[in-house]
PDB file of C-alpha atoms in Angstrom:
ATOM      1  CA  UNK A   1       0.000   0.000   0.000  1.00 45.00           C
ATOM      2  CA  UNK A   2       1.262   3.296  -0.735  1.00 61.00           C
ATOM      3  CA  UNK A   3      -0.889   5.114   1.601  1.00 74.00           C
ATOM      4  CA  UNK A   4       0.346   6.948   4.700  1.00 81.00           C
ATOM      5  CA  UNK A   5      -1.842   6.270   7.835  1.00 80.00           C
ATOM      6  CA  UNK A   6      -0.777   9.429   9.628  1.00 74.00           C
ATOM      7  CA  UNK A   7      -2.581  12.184  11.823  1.00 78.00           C
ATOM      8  CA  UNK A   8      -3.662  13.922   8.677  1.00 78.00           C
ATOM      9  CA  UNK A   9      -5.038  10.981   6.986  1.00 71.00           C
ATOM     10  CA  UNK A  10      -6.964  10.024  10.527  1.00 70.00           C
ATOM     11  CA  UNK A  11      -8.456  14.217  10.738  1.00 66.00           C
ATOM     12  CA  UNK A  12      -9.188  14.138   7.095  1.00 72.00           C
ATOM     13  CA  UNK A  13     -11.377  10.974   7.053  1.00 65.00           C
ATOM     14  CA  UNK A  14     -12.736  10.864  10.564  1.00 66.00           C
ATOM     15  CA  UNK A  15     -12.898  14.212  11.864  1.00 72.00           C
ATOM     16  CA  UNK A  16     -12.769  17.200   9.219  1.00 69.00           C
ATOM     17  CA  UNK A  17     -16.085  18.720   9.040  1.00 69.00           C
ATOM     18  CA  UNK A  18     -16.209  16.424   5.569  1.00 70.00           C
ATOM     19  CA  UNK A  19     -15.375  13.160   7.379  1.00 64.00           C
ATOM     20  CA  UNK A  20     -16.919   9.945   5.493  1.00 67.00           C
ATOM     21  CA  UNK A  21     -16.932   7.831   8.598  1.00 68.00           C
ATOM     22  CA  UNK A  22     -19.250   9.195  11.687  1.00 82.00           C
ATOM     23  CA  UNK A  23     -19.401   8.695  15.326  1.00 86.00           C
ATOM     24  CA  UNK A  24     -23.077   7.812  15.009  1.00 90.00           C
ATOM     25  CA  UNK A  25     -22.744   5.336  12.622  1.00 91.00           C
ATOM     26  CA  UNK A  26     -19.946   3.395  14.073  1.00 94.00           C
ATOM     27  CA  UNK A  27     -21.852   3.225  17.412  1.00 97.00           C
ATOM     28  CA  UNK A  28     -24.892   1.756  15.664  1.00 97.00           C
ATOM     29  CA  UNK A  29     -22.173  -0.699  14.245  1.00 98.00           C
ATOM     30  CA  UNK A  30     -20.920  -1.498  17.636  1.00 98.00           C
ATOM     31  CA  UNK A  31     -23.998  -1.567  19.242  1.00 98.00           C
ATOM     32  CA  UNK A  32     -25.384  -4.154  16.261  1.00 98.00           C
ATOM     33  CA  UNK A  33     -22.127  -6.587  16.169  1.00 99.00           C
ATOM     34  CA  UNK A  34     -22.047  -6.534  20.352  1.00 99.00           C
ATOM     35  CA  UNK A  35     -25.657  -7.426  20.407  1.00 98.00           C
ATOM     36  CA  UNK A  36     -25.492 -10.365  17.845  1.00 98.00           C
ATOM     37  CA  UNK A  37     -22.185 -11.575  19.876  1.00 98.00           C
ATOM     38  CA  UNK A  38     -23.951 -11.754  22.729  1.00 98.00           C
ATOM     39  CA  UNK A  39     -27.136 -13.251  21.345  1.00 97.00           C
ATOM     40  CA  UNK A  40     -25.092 -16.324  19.452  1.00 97.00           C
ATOM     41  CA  UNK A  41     -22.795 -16.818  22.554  1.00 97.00           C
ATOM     42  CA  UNK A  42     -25.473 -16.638  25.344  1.00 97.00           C
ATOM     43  CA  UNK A  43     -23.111 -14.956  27.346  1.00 98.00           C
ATOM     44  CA  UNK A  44     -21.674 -10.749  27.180  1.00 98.00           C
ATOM     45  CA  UNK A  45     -18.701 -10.231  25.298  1.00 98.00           C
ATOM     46  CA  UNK A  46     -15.638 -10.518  27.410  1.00 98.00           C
ATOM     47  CA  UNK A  47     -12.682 -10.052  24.320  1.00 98.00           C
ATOM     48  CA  UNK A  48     -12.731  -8.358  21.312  1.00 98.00           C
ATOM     49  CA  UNK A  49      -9.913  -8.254  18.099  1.00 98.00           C
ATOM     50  CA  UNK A  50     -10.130  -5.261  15.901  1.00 99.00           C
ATOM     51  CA  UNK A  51      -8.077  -5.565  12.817  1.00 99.00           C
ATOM     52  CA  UNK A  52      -7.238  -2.358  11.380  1.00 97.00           C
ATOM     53  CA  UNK A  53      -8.472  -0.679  14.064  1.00 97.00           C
ATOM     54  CA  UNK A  54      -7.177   3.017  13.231  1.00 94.00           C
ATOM     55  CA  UNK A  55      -7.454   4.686  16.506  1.00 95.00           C
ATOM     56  CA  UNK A  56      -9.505   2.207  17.922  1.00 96.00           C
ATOM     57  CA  UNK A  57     -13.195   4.230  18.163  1.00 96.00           C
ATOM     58  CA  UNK A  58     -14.925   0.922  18.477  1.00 98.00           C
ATOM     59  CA  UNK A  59     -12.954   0.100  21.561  1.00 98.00           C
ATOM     60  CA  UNK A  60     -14.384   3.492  23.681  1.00 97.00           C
ATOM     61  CA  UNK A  61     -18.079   2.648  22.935  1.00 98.00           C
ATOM     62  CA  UNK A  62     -17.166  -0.800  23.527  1.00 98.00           C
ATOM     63  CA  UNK A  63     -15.503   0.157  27.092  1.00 97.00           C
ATOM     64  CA  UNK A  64     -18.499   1.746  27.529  1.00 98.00           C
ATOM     65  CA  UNK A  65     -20.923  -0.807  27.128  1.00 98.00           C
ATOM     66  CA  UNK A  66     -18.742  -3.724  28.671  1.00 98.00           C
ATOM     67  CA  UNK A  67     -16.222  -1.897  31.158  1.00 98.00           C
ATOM     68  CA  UNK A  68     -14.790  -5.047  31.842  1.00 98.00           C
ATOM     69  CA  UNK A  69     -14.059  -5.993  28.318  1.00 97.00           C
ATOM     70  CA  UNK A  70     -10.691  -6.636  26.990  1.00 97.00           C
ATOM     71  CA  UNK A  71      -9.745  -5.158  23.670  1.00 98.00           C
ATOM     72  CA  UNK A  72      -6.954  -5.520  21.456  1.00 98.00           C
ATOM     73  CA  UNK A  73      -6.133  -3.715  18.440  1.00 98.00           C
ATOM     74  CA  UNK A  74      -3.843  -4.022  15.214  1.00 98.00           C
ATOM     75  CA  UNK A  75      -2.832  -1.951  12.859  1.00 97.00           C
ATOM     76  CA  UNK A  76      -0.068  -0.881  10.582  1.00 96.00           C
ATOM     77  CA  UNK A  77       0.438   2.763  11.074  1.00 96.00           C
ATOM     78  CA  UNK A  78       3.279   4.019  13.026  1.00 95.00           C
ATOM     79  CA  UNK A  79       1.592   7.034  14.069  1.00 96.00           C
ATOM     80  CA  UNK A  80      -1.861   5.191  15.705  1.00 96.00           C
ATOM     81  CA  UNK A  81       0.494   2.740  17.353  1.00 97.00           C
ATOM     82  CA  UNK A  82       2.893   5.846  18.644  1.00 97.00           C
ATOM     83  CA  UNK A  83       0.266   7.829  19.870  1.00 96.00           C
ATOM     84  CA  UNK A  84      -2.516   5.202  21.216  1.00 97.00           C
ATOM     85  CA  UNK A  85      -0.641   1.891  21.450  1.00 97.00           C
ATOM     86  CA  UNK A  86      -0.169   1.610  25.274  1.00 97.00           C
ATOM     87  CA  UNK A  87      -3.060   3.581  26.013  1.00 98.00           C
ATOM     88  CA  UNK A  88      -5.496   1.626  23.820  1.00 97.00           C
ATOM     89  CA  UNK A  89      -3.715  -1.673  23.789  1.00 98.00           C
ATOM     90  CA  UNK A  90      -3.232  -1.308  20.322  1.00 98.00           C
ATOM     91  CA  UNK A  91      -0.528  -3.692  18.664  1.00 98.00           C
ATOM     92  CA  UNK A  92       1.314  -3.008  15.730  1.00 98.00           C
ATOM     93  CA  UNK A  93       0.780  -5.233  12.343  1.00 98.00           C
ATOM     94  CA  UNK A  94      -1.675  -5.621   9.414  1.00 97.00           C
ATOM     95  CA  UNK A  95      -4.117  -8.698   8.739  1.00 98.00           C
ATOM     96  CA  UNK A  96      -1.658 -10.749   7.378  1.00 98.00           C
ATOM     97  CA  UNK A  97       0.606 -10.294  10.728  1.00 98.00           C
ATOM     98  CA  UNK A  98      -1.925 -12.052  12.970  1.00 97.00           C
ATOM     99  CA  UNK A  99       0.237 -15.115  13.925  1.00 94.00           C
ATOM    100  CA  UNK A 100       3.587 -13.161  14.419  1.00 95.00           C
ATOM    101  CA  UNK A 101       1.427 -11.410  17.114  1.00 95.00           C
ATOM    102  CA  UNK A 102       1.277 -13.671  19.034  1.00 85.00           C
ATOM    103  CA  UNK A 103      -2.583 -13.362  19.685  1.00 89.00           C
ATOM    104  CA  UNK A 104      -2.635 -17.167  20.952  1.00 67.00           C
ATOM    105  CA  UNK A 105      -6.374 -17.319  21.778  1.00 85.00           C
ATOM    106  CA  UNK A 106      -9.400 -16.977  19.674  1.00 95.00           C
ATOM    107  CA  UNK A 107     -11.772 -13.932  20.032  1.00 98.00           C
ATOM    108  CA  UNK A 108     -15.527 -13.527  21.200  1.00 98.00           C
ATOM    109  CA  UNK A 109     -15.636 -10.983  19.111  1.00 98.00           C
ATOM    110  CA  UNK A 110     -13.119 -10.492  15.932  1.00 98.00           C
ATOM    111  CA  UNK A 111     -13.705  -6.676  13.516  1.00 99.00           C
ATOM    112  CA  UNK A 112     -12.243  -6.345  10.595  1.00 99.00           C
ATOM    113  CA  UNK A 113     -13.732  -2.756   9.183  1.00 96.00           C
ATOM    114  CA  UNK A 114     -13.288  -1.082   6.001  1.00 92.00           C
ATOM    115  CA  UNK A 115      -9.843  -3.099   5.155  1.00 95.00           C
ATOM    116  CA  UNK A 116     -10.679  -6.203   2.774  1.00 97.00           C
ATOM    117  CA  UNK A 117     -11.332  -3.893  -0.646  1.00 94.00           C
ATOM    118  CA  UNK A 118      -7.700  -1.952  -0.265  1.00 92.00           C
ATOM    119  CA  UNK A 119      -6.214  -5.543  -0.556  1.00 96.00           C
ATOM    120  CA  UNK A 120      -5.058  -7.833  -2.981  1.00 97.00           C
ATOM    121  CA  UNK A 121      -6.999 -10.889  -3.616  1.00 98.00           C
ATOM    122  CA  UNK A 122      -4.421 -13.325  -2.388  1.00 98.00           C
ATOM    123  CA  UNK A 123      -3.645 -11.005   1.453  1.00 98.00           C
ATOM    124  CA  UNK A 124      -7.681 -11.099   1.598  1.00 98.00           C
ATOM    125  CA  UNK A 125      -8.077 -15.061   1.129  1.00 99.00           C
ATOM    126  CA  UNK A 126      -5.526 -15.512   3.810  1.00 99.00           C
ATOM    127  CA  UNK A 127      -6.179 -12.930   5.940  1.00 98.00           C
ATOM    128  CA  UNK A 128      -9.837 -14.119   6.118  1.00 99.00           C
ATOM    129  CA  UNK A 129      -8.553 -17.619   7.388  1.00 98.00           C
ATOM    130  CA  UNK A 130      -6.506 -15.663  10.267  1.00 98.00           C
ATOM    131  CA  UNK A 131      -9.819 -13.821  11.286  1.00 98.00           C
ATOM    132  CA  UNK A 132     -11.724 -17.347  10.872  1.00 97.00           C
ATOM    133  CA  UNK A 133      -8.673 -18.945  13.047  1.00 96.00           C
ATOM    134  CA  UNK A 134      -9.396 -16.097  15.907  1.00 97.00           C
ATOM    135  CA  UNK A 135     -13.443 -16.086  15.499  1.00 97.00           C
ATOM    136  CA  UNK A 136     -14.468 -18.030  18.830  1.00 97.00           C
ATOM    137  CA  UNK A 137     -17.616 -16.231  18.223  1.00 97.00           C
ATOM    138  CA  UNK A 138     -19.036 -13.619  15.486  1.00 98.00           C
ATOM    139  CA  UNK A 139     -16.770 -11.858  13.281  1.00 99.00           C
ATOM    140  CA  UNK A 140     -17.828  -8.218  12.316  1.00 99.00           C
ATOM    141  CA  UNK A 141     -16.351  -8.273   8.904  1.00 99.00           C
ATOM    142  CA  UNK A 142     -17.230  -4.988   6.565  1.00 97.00           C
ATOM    143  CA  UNK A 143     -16.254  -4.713   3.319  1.00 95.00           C
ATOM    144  CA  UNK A 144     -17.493  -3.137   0.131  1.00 91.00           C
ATOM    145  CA  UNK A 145     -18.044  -4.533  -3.310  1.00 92.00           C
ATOM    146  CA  UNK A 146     -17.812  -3.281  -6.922  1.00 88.00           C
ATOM    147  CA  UNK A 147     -21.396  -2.583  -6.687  1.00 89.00           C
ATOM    148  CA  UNK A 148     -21.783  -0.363  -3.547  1.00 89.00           C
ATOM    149  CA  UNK A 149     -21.917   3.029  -4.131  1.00 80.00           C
ATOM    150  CA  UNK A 150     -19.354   3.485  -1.958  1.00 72.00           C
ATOM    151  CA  UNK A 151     -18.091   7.301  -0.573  1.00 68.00           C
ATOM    152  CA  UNK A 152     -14.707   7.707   0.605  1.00 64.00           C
ATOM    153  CA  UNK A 153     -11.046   7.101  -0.331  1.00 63.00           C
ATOM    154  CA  UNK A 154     -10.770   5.081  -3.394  1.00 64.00           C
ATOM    155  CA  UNK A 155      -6.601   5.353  -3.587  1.00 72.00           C
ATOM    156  CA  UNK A 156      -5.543   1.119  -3.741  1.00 77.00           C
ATOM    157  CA  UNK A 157      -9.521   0.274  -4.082  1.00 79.00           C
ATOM    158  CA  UNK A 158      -9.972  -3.393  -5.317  1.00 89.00           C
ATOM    159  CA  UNK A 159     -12.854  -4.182  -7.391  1.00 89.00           C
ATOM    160  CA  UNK A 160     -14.788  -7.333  -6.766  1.00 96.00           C
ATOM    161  CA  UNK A 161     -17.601  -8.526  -6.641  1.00 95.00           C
ATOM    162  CA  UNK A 162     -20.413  -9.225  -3.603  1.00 96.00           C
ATOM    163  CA  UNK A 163     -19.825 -13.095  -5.186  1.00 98.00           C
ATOM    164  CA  UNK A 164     -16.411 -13.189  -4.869  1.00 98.00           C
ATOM    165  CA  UNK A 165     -16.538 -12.306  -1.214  1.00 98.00           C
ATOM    166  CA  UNK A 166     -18.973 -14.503  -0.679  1.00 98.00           C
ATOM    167  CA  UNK A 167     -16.938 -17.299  -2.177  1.00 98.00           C
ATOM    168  CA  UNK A 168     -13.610 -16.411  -0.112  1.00 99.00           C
ATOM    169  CA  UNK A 169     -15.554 -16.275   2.912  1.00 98.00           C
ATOM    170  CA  UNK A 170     -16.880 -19.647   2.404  1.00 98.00           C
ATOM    171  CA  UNK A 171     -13.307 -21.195   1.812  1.00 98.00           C
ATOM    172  CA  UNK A 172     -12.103 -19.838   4.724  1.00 98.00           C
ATOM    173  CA  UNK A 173     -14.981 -20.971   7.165  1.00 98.00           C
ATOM    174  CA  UNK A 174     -16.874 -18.071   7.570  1.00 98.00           C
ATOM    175  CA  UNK A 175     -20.639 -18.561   7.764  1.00 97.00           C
ATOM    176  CA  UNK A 176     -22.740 -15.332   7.367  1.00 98.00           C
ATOM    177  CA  UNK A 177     -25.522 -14.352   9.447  1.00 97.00           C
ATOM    178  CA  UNK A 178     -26.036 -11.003   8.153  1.00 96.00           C
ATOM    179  CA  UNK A 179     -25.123  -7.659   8.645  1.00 97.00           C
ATOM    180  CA  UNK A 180     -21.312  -8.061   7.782  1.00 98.00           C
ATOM    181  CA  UNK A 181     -21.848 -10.701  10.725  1.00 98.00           C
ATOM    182  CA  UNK A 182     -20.143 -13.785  10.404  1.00 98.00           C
ATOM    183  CA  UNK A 183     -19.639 -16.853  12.447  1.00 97.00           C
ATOM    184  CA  UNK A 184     -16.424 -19.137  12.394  1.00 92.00           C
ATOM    185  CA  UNK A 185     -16.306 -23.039  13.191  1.00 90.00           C
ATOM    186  CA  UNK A 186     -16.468 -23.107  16.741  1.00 91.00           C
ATOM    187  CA  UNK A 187     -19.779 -20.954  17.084  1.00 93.00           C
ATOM    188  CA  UNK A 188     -20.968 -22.696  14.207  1.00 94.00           C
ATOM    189  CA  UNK A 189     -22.744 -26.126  15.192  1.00 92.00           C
ATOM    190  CA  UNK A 190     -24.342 -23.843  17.445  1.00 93.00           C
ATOM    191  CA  UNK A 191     -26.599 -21.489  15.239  1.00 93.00           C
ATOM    192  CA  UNK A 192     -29.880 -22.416  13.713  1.00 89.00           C
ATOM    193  CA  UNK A 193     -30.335 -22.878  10.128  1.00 92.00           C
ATOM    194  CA  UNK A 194     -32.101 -19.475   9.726  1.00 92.00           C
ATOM    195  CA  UNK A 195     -29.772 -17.395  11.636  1.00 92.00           C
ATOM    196  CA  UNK A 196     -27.333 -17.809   8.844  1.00 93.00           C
ATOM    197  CA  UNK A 197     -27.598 -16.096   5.634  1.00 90.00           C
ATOM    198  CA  UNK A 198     -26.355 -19.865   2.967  1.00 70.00           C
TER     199      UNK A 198
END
């Protein structure tokens, strides 16, 4: 990737008054992916993994809705990890770095937001059987196709296809059950045929 994930790149797509990605919106996002957690579990959320977590907004509302969570965050840029990294628990690495991370246990909850499209195919099909390898329960995976209308930063935008997501999540063992929800193989034998989306 050529991009720079700096403290101007952070204020120009999250906080200028021309942001693309809103408070409100991520908390509904939060609030959605918790709730569905908690519901396939039967149990509240007690660890979450957000991959290319930024500086980690989900993790605040999160805090605020479980205090006793534990979150960890990962993420490539220098500057999030400088500035928020002890504070936020926020580890330094991409998707494809989730094994040298030594992130030995699987997840209740695993995010992945607003990463898959800026990578090539063959970082997304493995990096979707890392996420599937940490899922111990839902997996909060957004991503955006060829046919979204999709507003925002385009720079290293991949084309595909709704199908050929659909198709990678499937090899790696991701089940969908809507929403950008997904379940892995251990919460799988426990959902209901119509709570997933195949």
């Amino acid at each position: 990737m050529s991009k720079t994930y700096d403290r101007e790149y952070f204020d120009r797509w999250y906080r200028s008054s021309r942001a693309v990605v809103r408070q409100d919106v991520v908390q509904r996002k939060v609030r959605l992916a918790l709730a569905a957690t908690e519901h396939l579990l039967g149990r509240e959320v007690q660890t979450v993994l957000d991959v290319g977590c930024g500086e980690a907004p989900w993790r605040g509302i999160l805090r605020r809705m479980r205090p006793e969570l534990e979150y960890t965050g990962v993420d490539p840029s220098d500057y999030v990890v400088r500035r928020y990294g002890r504070s936020r628990n926020i580890l330094q690495g991409s998707l494809l770095d989730l094994d040298d991370l030594y992130l030995e246990r699987s997840y209740d909850l695993v995010v992945c937001a607003d990463v898959l499209q800026y990578l090539p195919n063959d970082d997304v099909r493995r990096g979707l059987t890392l996420l599937a390898r940490r899922t111990g329960g839902v997996a909060y995976i957004e991503a955006f196709t060829a046919g979204d209308d999709m507003v925002g930063e385009h720079e290293d935008w991949h084309m595909r296809s709704a199908e050929w997501y659909r198709r990678a999540f499937r090899q790696a063992g991701l089940v969908p059950v809507g929403l950008y929800l997904f379940v892995g193989p251990r919460l799988f034998p426990t959902t209901n045929e119509l709570e997933r989306c195949s």
